[in-house]
Amino acid sequence: MQNTPEPTDRQEAPRGTNQSGMRAYNERLVLSLVRQHGALAKSDIARMTGLSAQTVSVIMRALEQDGLLMRGEPVRGRIGQPSVPMSLDADGAFFLGLKVGRRSADLVLVDFLGTVRGTHRRIYRYPTPQAVVGFVAGALPGLLSTLPVDLRSRVAGLGVAMPFQLWSWVEALGAPQDEMDSWRDHDMRAELADVTGMAVYVQNDATSACGAELVFGTKERPKDFLYFYFGTFIGGGLVLNGQLHLGRTGNAAGVGPMPVQGPDGRMRRLFDSASLSVLAEMMEAAGESSDHIWEQPEVWRVSDAVLDRWIALAAEGLAGAILSAATLLELESVLIDGWMPTWVRARMVAATQEAFLRQDLSGIAPPLLREGSLGAQARSLGAAAIPLSQRYLIDQNAAAREA
């Protein structure tokens, strides 16, 4: 998911090329199409890309020999040779994803299809560079040992999904300023590359969660959508014309600081209304322990009164943020996901929809609101999707040509 210029409405998605020297691009194009559409025959690929049948045969044969594609059962009953659909081979490549959260870190091993093959987790009061690097160094050997020896060379890199400017959240995390200041000049990419011996890619955590929907999402992927992810603080991502929009510094659609109206009528930041930290504060004020919500995203023990109040507050904030975004961008959809039980996510989407429709929508084409599909794993899967995208995919715009 490279941050390349977006085509205008008059431009077609890029086609393949038969010129020599472009094999890497064409291979990425084929892999992107198979990932997007599922199993495809050579004739399907040729029709979608404009490549000659001979060129497609050479490319798909090479990808099969490299273990990235696998043959399906021949489809007979048509004139001529039976067509053979080719699909992604789960063992074709593996990727490591590291989610650095404000309360916990997760290291996952993901196969070429996005299935998690193994995971390790560490919970802490607040993150420090030393703790994160030590966690990876300790967990990595055991994680890699879950793969057969002959497949370990297929691990193609480590992606890191982490909040930017962690030193700015000292008060909210209750962390010592001097320890958090160590993030300012720490080269996490270089140190993890030294520890792992792999290529390392770093991206904002909520942006990575959004990117996971593009690569591994299990529901229909709209071409234009705004994405909200509930973590300790709420974050977001933006997809335009099927492409993850990173922005100048990689922090585009960092929705947390967006100004929204609070229950007292005054403006406040979105993450002061719609974050898990807000829920935790409400629980503690009501005499309910919130420790477990950082450990068990599918099992929350929250009283109805506190949960109802938090959902209502968060939904009003989200509705205001969505309206602001919709005035600037013609969004097809808004996706809401997060570190929460699926039934809470469903309630949050429904409450946000109701709050959004109560606003003055004159001149606005309301986007479709729906749930994300990856939940608590979105950030770690998004981290693993970074090296996958860098090595095996092209810009989503190039793979989006209608069949």
Tab-separated table of C-alpha atoms in Angstrom:
chain	number	residue	atom	x	y	z
A	1	MET	CA	0.000	0.000	0.000
A	2	GLN	CA	2.345	2.650	-1.225
A	3	ASN	CA	1.487	6.320	-0.983
A	4	THR	CA	1.429	7.021	-4.730
A	5	PRO	CA	-0.599	9.652	-6.625
A	6	GLU	CA	-4.237	8.786	-7.078
A	7	PRO	CA	-5.716	8.500	-10.591
A	8	THR	CA	-8.427	10.921	-11.635
A	9	ASP	CA	-11.901	9.737	-12.539
A	10	ARG	CA	-10.899	9.691	-16.212
A	11	GLN	CA	-7.899	7.464	-15.675
A	12	GLU	CA	-8.136	3.711	-15.889
A	13	ALA	CA	-6.348	1.554	-13.351
A	14	PRO	CA	-2.767	0.838	-14.516
A	15	ARG	CA	-2.446	-2.083	-16.872
A	16	GLY	CA	0.304	-4.656	-17.006
A	17	THR	CA	3.206	-4.234	-19.364
A	18	ASN	CA	4.839	-6.739	-21.709
A	19	GLN	CA	8.131	-4.831	-21.742
A	20	SER	CA	11.207	-6.527	-20.358
A	21	GLY	CA	12.470	-5.353	-16.978
A	22	MET	CA	8.971	-4.990	-15.462
A	23	ARG	CA	8.541	-8.512	-14.171
A	24	ALA	CA	8.518	-7.465	-10.518
A	25	TYR	CA	5.659	-5.032	-11.146
A	26	ASN	CA	3.672	-7.595	-13.111
A	27	GLU	CA	4.146	-10.229	-10.437
A	28	ARG	CA	2.850	-7.792	-7.817
A	29	LEU	CA	-0.081	-6.983	-10.076
A	30	VAL	CA	-0.999	-10.672	-10.386
A	31	LEU	CA	-0.657	-11.277	-6.643
A	32	SER	CA	-2.756	-8.201	-5.862
A	33	LEU	CA	-5.542	-9.338	-8.188
A	34	VAL	CA	-5.590	-12.866	-6.789
A	35	ARG	CA	-5.692	-11.485	-3.245
A	36	GLN	CA	-8.547	-9.153	-4.146
A	37	HIS	CA	-10.673	-11.489	-6.261
A	38	GLY	CA	-9.734	-14.970	-5.040
A	39	ALA	CA	-8.638	-17.838	-7.298
A	40	LEU	CA	-8.157	-16.730	-10.922
A	41	ALA	CA	-7.244	-18.543	-14.120
A	42	LYS	CA	-4.591	-17.279	-16.537
A	43	SER	CA	-7.294	-16.116	-18.940
A	44	ASP	CA	-8.871	-14.026	-16.153
A	45	ILE	CA	-5.546	-12.380	-15.378
A	46	ALA	CA	-4.876	-11.641	-19.051
A	47	ARG	CA	-8.306	-10.053	-19.455
A	48	MET	CA	-7.956	-7.892	-16.317
A	49	THR	CA	-4.429	-6.693	-16.984
A	50	GLY	CA	-4.131	-6.525	-20.770
A	51	LEU	CA	-1.029	-8.720	-20.624
A	52	SER	CA	-0.529	-11.333	-23.317
A	53	ALA	CA	-1.435	-14.938	-22.515
A	54	GLN	CA	2.221	-15.911	-22.893
A	55	THR	CA	3.380	-13.224	-20.433
A	56	VAL	CA	0.753	-14.257	-17.894
A	57	SER	CA	1.793	-17.906	-18.221
A	58	VAL	CA	5.420	-17.041	-17.538
A	59	ILE	CA	4.519	-14.888	-14.515
A	60	MET	CA	2.164	-17.387	-12.925
A	61	ARG	CA	4.583	-20.260	-13.521
A	62	ALA	CA	7.309	-18.285	-11.743
A	63	LEU	CA	4.998	-17.429	-8.828
A	64	GLU	CA	3.993	-21.080	-8.543
A	65	GLN	CA	7.632	-22.191	-8.531
A	66	ASP	CA	8.352	-19.650	-5.806
A	67	GLY	CA	5.538	-21.126	-3.727
A	68	LEU	CA	3.392	-18.003	-3.767
A	69	LEU	CA	0.585	-19.424	-5.934
A	70	MET	CA	-0.942	-22.894	-5.964
A	71	ARG	CA	-3.045	-24.705	-8.554
A	72	GLY	CA	-6.682	-25.529	-8.018
A	73	GLU	CA	-8.784	-28.219	-9.659
A	74	PRO	CA	-9.166	-27.755	-13.461
A	75	VAL	CA	-12.505	-26.307	-14.556
A	76	ARG	CA	-13.825	-28.312	-17.502
A	77	GLY	CA	-16.831	-28.044	-19.758
A	78	ARG	CA	-15.668	-25.208	-21.985
A	79	ILE	CA	-14.201	-25.238	-25.462
A	80	GLY	CA	-10.446	-25.771	-25.485
A	81	GLN	CA	-8.152	-26.626	-22.604
A	82	PRO	CA	-9.660	-26.663	-19.103
A	83	SER	CA	-8.863	-23.561	-17.087
A	84	VAL	CA	-6.852	-23.957	-13.908
A	85	PRO	CA	-7.611	-21.411	-11.156
A	86	MET	CA	-4.597	-20.247	-9.167
A	87	SER	CA	-4.854	-19.053	-5.574
A	88	LEU	CA	-2.489	-17.746	-2.921
A	89	ASP	CA	-0.462	-20.361	-1.073
A	90	ALA	CA	-0.748	-19.794	2.679
A	91	ASP	CA	2.842	-21.023	3.152
A	92	GLY	CA	4.195	-18.793	0.397
A	93	ALA	CA	5.440	-16.120	2.785
A	94	PHE	CA	5.173	-15.175	6.450
A	95	PHE	CA	5.232	-11.827	8.200
A	96	LEU	CA	5.766	-10.596	11.725
A	97	GLY	CA	3.557	-7.889	13.148
A	98	LEU	CA	4.340	-5.960	16.326
A	99	LYS	CA	1.627	-3.839	17.915
A	100	VAL	CA	3.012	-1.414	20.458
A	101	GLY	CA	0.080	-0.190	22.504
A	102	ARG	CA	-0.094	2.170	25.438
A	103	ARG	CA	-1.013	-0.729	27.737
A	104	SER	CA	0.288	-3.840	25.954
A	105	ALA	CA	2.400	-5.195	23.109
A	106	ASP	CA	1.551	-8.076	20.768
A	107	LEU	CA	3.892	-9.938	18.423
A	108	VAL	CA	2.184	-12.117	15.818
A	109	LEU	CA	3.311	-14.419	13.035
A	110	VAL	CA	0.981	-14.261	10.040
A	111	ASP	CA	0.925	-16.366	6.875
A	112	PHE	CA	0.339	-15.195	3.297
A	113	LEU	CA	-3.444	-15.376	3.720
A	114	GLY	CA	-3.486	-13.394	6.954
A	115	THR	CA	-4.015	-16.326	9.316
A	116	VAL	CA	-2.282	-15.842	12.644
A	117	ARG	CA	0.088	-18.779	13.170
A	118	GLY	CA	1.335	-17.703	16.571
A	119	THR	CA	1.184	-14.809	19.014
A	120	HIS	CA	2.907	-13.514	22.133
A	121	ARG	CA	1.644	-10.767	24.411
A	122	ARG	CA	3.019	-8.518	27.122
A	123	ILE	CA	0.999	-6.199	29.348
A	124	TYR	CA	2.613	-3.183	31.018
A	125	ARG	CA	1.620	0.049	32.773
A	126	TYR	CA	3.255	2.088	30.031
A	127	PRO	CA	5.607	1.304	27.110
A	128	THR	CA	9.329	2.036	27.027
A	129	PRO	CA	11.711	1.340	24.122
A	130	GLN	CA	13.759	-1.031	26.254
A	131	ALA	CA	10.699	-3.036	27.297
A	132	VAL	CA	9.434	-3.346	23.728
A	133	VAL	CA	12.775	-4.403	22.241
A	134	GLY	CA	13.338	-6.850	25.081
A	135	PHE	CA	9.883	-8.324	24.516
A	136	VAL	CA	10.581	-8.913	20.821
A	137	ALA	CA	14.023	-10.385	21.479
A	138	GLY	CA	12.577	-12.807	24.015
A	139	ALA	CA	9.444	-13.804	22.111
A	140	LEU	CA	10.826	-14.098	18.570
A	141	PRO	CA	12.713	-17.432	18.835
A	142	GLY	CA	9.689	-19.250	20.232
A	143	LEU	CA	7.399	-17.715	17.639
A	144	LEU	CA	9.639	-18.733	14.737
A	145	SER	CA	10.012	-22.240	16.148
A	146	THR	CA	6.311	-22.842	15.437
A	147	LEU	CA	7.216	-22.977	11.728
A	148	PRO	CA	8.831	-26.017	10.104
A	149	VAL	CA	12.541	-25.416	9.565
A	150	ASP	CA	12.195	-25.275	5.769
A	151	LEU	CA	9.641	-22.438	6.014
A	152	ARG	CA	11.507	-20.124	8.384
A	153	SER	CA	13.440	-18.534	5.520
A	154	ARG	CA	10.095	-17.350	4.125
A	155	VAL	CA	9.562	-14.833	6.951
A	156	ALA	CA	9.689	-11.626	4.916
A	157	GLY	CA	9.947	-8.838	7.476
A	158	LEU	CA	8.598	-7.187	10.603
A	159	GLY	CA	5.975	-4.460	10.601
A	160	VAL	CA	5.532	-2.253	13.660
A	161	ALA	CA	2.242	-0.504	14.460
A	162	MET	CA	2.653	2.049	17.224
A	163	PRO	CA	1.262	5.421	18.319
A	164	PHE	CA	3.348	8.376	17.223
A	165	GLN	CA	4.724	10.824	19.810
A	166	LEU	CA	4.223	8.507	22.755
A	167	TRP	CA	5.925	11.062	25.005
A	168	SER	CA	2.905	13.339	24.565
A	169	TRP	CA	0.574	11.050	26.546
A	170	VAL	CA	2.384	10.996	29.869
A	171	GLU	CA	-0.446	12.424	31.973
A	172	ALA	CA	-3.085	10.107	30.529
A	173	LEU	CA	-0.870	7.045	31.012
A	174	GLY	CA	0.406	7.982	34.441
A	175	ALA	CA	3.952	7.352	33.223
A	176	PRO	CA	7.194	9.069	34.314
A	177	GLN	CA	8.072	11.871	31.898
A	178	ASP	CA	11.770	10.969	31.771
A	179	GLU	CA	11.057	7.369	30.754
A	180	MET	CA	8.583	8.372	28.071
A	181	ASP	CA	10.976	11.041	26.786
A	182	SER	CA	13.280	8.196	25.756
A	183	TRP	CA	10.961	7.645	22.777
A	184	ARG	CA	11.859	11.040	21.297
A	185	ASP	CA	15.217	10.069	19.833
A	186	HIS	CA	14.931	6.292	19.863
A	187	ASP	CA	15.387	4.594	16.478
A	188	MET	CA	13.001	1.691	16.966
A	189	ARG	CA	13.338	0.575	13.356
A	190	ALA	CA	17.124	0.266	13.537
A	191	GLU	CA	17.183	-1.481	16.896
A	192	LEU	CA	14.541	-4.036	15.929
A	193	ALA	CA	16.302	-4.657	12.620
A	194	ASP	CA	19.468	-5.403	14.591
A	195	VAL	CA	17.632	-7.746	16.977
A	196	THR	CA	15.686	-9.628	14.297
A	197	GLY	CA	18.016	-9.462	11.299
A	198	MET	CA	15.003	-8.518	9.172
A	199	ALA	CA	13.678	-5.535	7.290
A	200	VAL	CA	11.545	-3.462	9.667
A	201	TYR	CA	8.740	-1.047	8.750
A	202	VAL	CA	7.078	1.370	11.211
A	203	GLN	CA	3.614	2.883	10.861
A	204	ASN	CA	1.043	4.621	13.049
A	205	ASP	CA	-1.038	1.997	14.867
A	206	ALA	CA	-4.518	3.163	13.857
A	207	THR	CA	-3.347	3.684	10.263
A	208	SER	CA	-2.071	0.104	10.312
A	209	ALA	CA	-5.419	-1.163	11.607
A	210	CYS	CA	-7.085	0.627	8.710
A	211	GLY	CA	-4.594	-0.936	6.301
A	212	ALA	CA	-5.431	-4.380	7.680
A	213	GLU	CA	-8.991	-3.917	6.422
A	214	LEU	CA	-7.615	-3.405	2.904
A	215	VAL	CA	-5.337	-6.447	2.927
A	216	PHE	CA	-7.032	-8.929	5.273
A	217	GLY	CA	-10.571	-7.584	5.779
A	218	THR	CA	-13.315	-10.192	5.584
A	219	LYS	CA	-16.098	-7.867	4.436
A	220	GLU	CA	-16.626	-5.809	1.292
A	221	ARG	CA	-13.976	-3.118	1.034
A	222	PRO	CA	-15.402	0.261	0.028
A	223	LYS	CA	-13.147	2.456	-2.114
A	224	ASP	CA	-13.481	5.521	0.102
A	225	PHE	CA	-13.863	5.214	3.844
A	226	LEU	CA	-12.934	6.800	7.138
A	227	TYR	CA	-11.863	4.341	9.811
A	228	PHE	CA	-12.099	4.698	13.597
A	229	TYR	CA	-10.274	2.360	15.963
A	230	PHE	CA	-10.990	2.279	19.704
A	231	GLY	CA	-7.809	1.717	21.696
A	232	THR	CA	-6.609	3.362	24.894
A	233	PHE	CA	-7.225	6.510	22.831
A	234	ILE	CA	-9.235	6.523	19.636
A	235	GLY	CA	-7.317	6.704	16.356
A	236	GLY	CA	-8.174	6.479	12.715
A	237	GLY	CA	-7.215	5.927	9.119
A	238	LEU	CA	-8.398	7.107	5.722
A	239	VAL	CA	-8.793	5.213	2.452
A	240	LEU	CA	-9.329	7.171	-0.759
A	241	ASN	CA	-9.941	5.462	-4.092
A	242	GLY	CA	-8.937	2.116	-2.621
A	243	GLN	CA	-5.614	3.376	-1.279
A	244	LEU	CA	-4.479	3.899	2.285
A	245	HIS	CA	-3.768	7.614	2.596
A	246	LEU	CA	-0.744	8.113	4.840
A	247	GLY	CA	-0.320	11.870	4.654
A	248	ARG	CA	2.867	13.925	4.745
A	249	THR	CA	4.096	12.560	8.085
A	250	GLY	CA	2.269	9.230	8.080
A	251	ASN	CA	-0.368	10.430	10.536
A	252	ALA	CA	-3.258	11.313	8.221
A	253	ALA	CA	-6.720	10.828	9.735
A	254	GLY	CA	-5.331	10.909	13.242
A	255	VAL	CA	-8.858	11.587	14.434
A	256	GLY	CA	-8.222	11.732	18.182
A	257	PRO	CA	-7.650	15.508	18.433
A	258	MET	CA	-10.650	16.372	16.217
A	259	PRO	CA	-12.839	18.970	17.982
A	260	VAL	CA	-16.339	17.714	18.786
A	261	GLN	CA	-19.114	18.988	21.007
A	262	GLY	CA	-19.239	17.550	24.505
A	263	PRO	CA	-22.339	16.892	26.609
A	264	ASP	CA	-21.978	20.335	28.211
A	265	GLY	CA	-22.063	22.034	24.805
A	266	ARG	CA	-18.382	22.944	24.924
A	267	MET	CA	-15.864	21.742	22.352
A	268	ARG	CA	-13.520	18.947	23.349
A	269	ARG	CA	-11.189	16.524	21.601
A	270	LEU	CA	-12.683	13.326	20.230
A	271	PHE	CA	-10.449	11.101	22.346
A	272	ASP	CA	-11.869	12.806	25.461
A	273	SER	CA	-15.242	11.275	24.561
A	274	ALA	CA	-14.525	8.163	22.497
A	275	SER	CA	-11.651	6.177	24.000
A	276	LEU	CA	-11.231	3.133	26.205
A	277	SER	CA	-9.434	5.345	28.719
A	278	VAL	CA	-12.695	7.278	29.158
A	279	LEU	CA	-14.568	4.037	29.805
A	280	ALA	CA	-11.915	2.978	32.318
A	281	GLU	CA	-12.265	6.291	34.185
A	282	MET	CA	-16.045	5.884	34.303
A	283	MET	CA	-15.695	2.346	35.647
A	284	GLU	CA	-13.219	3.344	38.357
A	285	ALA	CA	-15.432	6.272	39.396
A	286	ALA	CA	-18.321	3.818	39.774
A	287	GLY	CA	-16.227	1.458	41.898
A	288	GLU	CA	-15.692	-1.067	39.091
A	289	SER	CA	-12.235	-2.407	38.276
A	290	SER	CA	-11.190	-1.673	34.697
A	291	ASP	CA	-7.979	-3.726	34.625
A	292	HIS	CA	-9.514	-6.604	32.701
A	293	ILE	CA	-10.588	-4.542	29.679
A	294	TRP	CA	-6.917	-4.196	28.661
A	295	GLU	CA	-6.441	-7.968	28.872
A	296	GLN	CA	-9.652	-9.496	27.506
A	297	PRO	CA	-11.185	-7.694	24.529
A	298	GLU	CA	-13.989	-10.243	24.193
A	299	VAL	CA	-14.979	-10.446	27.854
A	300	TRP	CA	-15.889	-7.193	29.570
A	301	ARG	CA	-17.446	-6.980	33.026
A	302	VAL	CA	-19.031	-3.548	32.897
A	303	SER	CA	-22.300	-2.511	34.491
A	304	ASP	CA	-25.099	-1.585	32.110
A	305	ALA	CA	-25.300	1.933	33.532
A	306	VAL	CA	-21.613	2.712	32.880
A	307	LEU	CA	-21.543	1.026	29.485
A	308	ASP	CA	-24.698	2.800	28.311
A	309	ARG	CA	-23.329	6.177	29.382
A	310	TRP	CA	-19.978	5.580	27.662
A	311	ILE	CA	-21.528	4.372	24.399
A	312	ALA	CA	-23.834	7.396	24.294
A	313	LEU	CA	-20.947	9.806	24.926
A	314	ALA	CA	-18.659	8.133	22.378
A	315	ALA	CA	-21.399	7.904	19.753
A	316	GLU	CA	-22.145	11.623	19.968
A	317	GLY	CA	-18.457	12.401	19.563
A	318	LEU	CA	-18.098	10.045	16.605
A	319	ALA	CA	-21.182	11.505	14.945
A	320	GLY	CA	-19.706	15.009	15.149
A	321	ALA	CA	-16.365	13.844	13.788
A	322	ILE	CA	-18.041	12.004	10.912
A	323	LEU	CA	-20.070	15.084	9.990
A	324	SER	CA	-16.913	17.211	9.922
A	325	ALA	CA	-15.149	14.673	7.719
A	326	ALA	CA	-18.139	14.300	5.408
A	327	THR	CA	-18.157	18.026	4.704
A	328	LEU	CA	-14.638	17.757	3.289
A	329	LEU	CA	-14.637	14.294	1.719
A	330	GLU	CA	-17.305	12.397	-0.163
A	331	LEU	CA	-17.007	9.286	1.942
A	332	GLU	CA	-18.686	6.110	0.820
A	333	SER	CA	-18.484	4.471	4.242
A	334	VAL	CA	-17.326	4.859	7.807
A	335	LEU	CA	-15.935	1.796	9.586
A	336	ILE	CA	-15.799	1.487	13.373
A	337	ASP	CA	-13.648	-1.132	15.069
A	338	GLY	CA	-11.630	-1.543	18.204
A	339	TRP	CA	-10.386	-3.459	21.209
A	340	MET	CA	-13.840	-4.441	22.438
A	341	PRO	CA	-16.346	-7.301	22.373
A	342	THR	CA	-18.139	-7.684	19.042
A	343	TRP	CA	-21.517	-7.028	20.675
A	344	VAL	CA	-20.239	-3.739	22.115
A	345	ARG	CA	-18.908	-2.789	18.684
A	346	ALA	CA	-22.323	-3.506	17.153
A	347	ARG	CA	-24.008	-1.293	19.767
A	348	MET	CA	-21.469	1.474	19.170
A	349	VAL	CA	-22.149	1.482	15.428
A	350	ALA	CA	-25.919	1.522	15.950
A	351	ALA	CA	-25.714	4.365	18.496
A	352	THR	CA	-23.388	6.365	16.240
A	353	GLN	CA	-25.764	5.928	13.309
A	354	GLU	CA	-28.654	7.274	15.401
A	355	ALA	CA	-26.590	10.213	16.663
A	356	PHE	CA	-25.363	11.024	13.158
A	357	LEU	CA	-28.867	11.088	11.697
A	358	ARG	CA	-30.020	13.507	14.430
A	359	GLN	CA	-27.640	16.159	13.082
A	360	ASP	CA	-28.344	18.699	10.369
A	361	LEU	CA	-27.225	16.841	7.249
A	362	SER	CA	-28.245	19.500	4.730
A	363	GLY	CA	-25.886	19.343	1.776
A	364	ILE	CA	-24.278	16.119	3.044
A	365	ALA	CA	-24.428	12.718	1.348
A	366	PRO	CA	-24.503	10.490	4.442
A	367	PRO	CA	-21.899	7.711	4.366
A	368	LEU	CA	-22.795	4.148	5.265
A	369	LEU	CA	-21.756	3.288	8.822
A	370	ARG	CA	-20.709	-0.276	9.545
A	371	GLU	CA	-18.448	-2.393	11.723
A	372	GLY	CA	-14.866	-3.231	10.904
A	373	SER	CA	-14.080	-6.907	10.486
A	374	LEU	CA	-10.859	-7.564	12.427
A	375	GLY	CA	-11.521	-6.300	15.943
A	376	ALA	CA	-8.794	-6.621	18.547
A	377	GLN	CA	-6.339	-8.099	16.025
A	378	ALA	CA	-6.574	-5.198	13.568
A	379	ARG	CA	-3.433	-3.379	14.720
A	380	SER	CA	-1.157	-6.425	14.879
A	381	LEU	CA	-2.508	-7.728	11.557
A	382	GLY	CA	-2.043	-4.257	10.123
A	383	ALA	CA	1.567	-4.305	11.270
A	384	ALA	CA	2.123	-7.646	9.495
A	385	ALA	CA	0.422	-6.250	6.387
A	386	ILE	CA	3.119	-3.570	6.009
A	387	PRO	CA	5.975	-5.890	4.884
A	388	LEU	CA	3.468	-7.923	2.850
A	389	SER	CA	2.386	-4.814	0.974
A	390	GLN	CA	5.929	-3.573	0.519
A	391	ARG	CA	7.139	-6.831	-0.995
A	392	TYR	CA	4.179	-8.465	-2.704
A	393	LEU	CA	1.451	-5.934	-3.541
A	394	ILE	CA	1.074	-2.848	-5.655
A	395	ASP	CA	-0.952	0.287	-5.141
A	396	GLN	CA	-4.537	-0.844	-4.610
A	397	ASN	CA	-5.628	1.462	-7.418
A	398	ALA	CA	-3.788	-0.718	-9.922
A	399	ALA	CA	-5.558	-3.859	-8.766
A	400	ALA	CA	-9.062	-2.437	-8.664
A	401	ARG	CA	-9.959	-2.778	-12.342
A	402	GLU	CA	-13.449	-4.173	-12.796
A	403	ALA	CA	-13.550	-7.648	-14.295
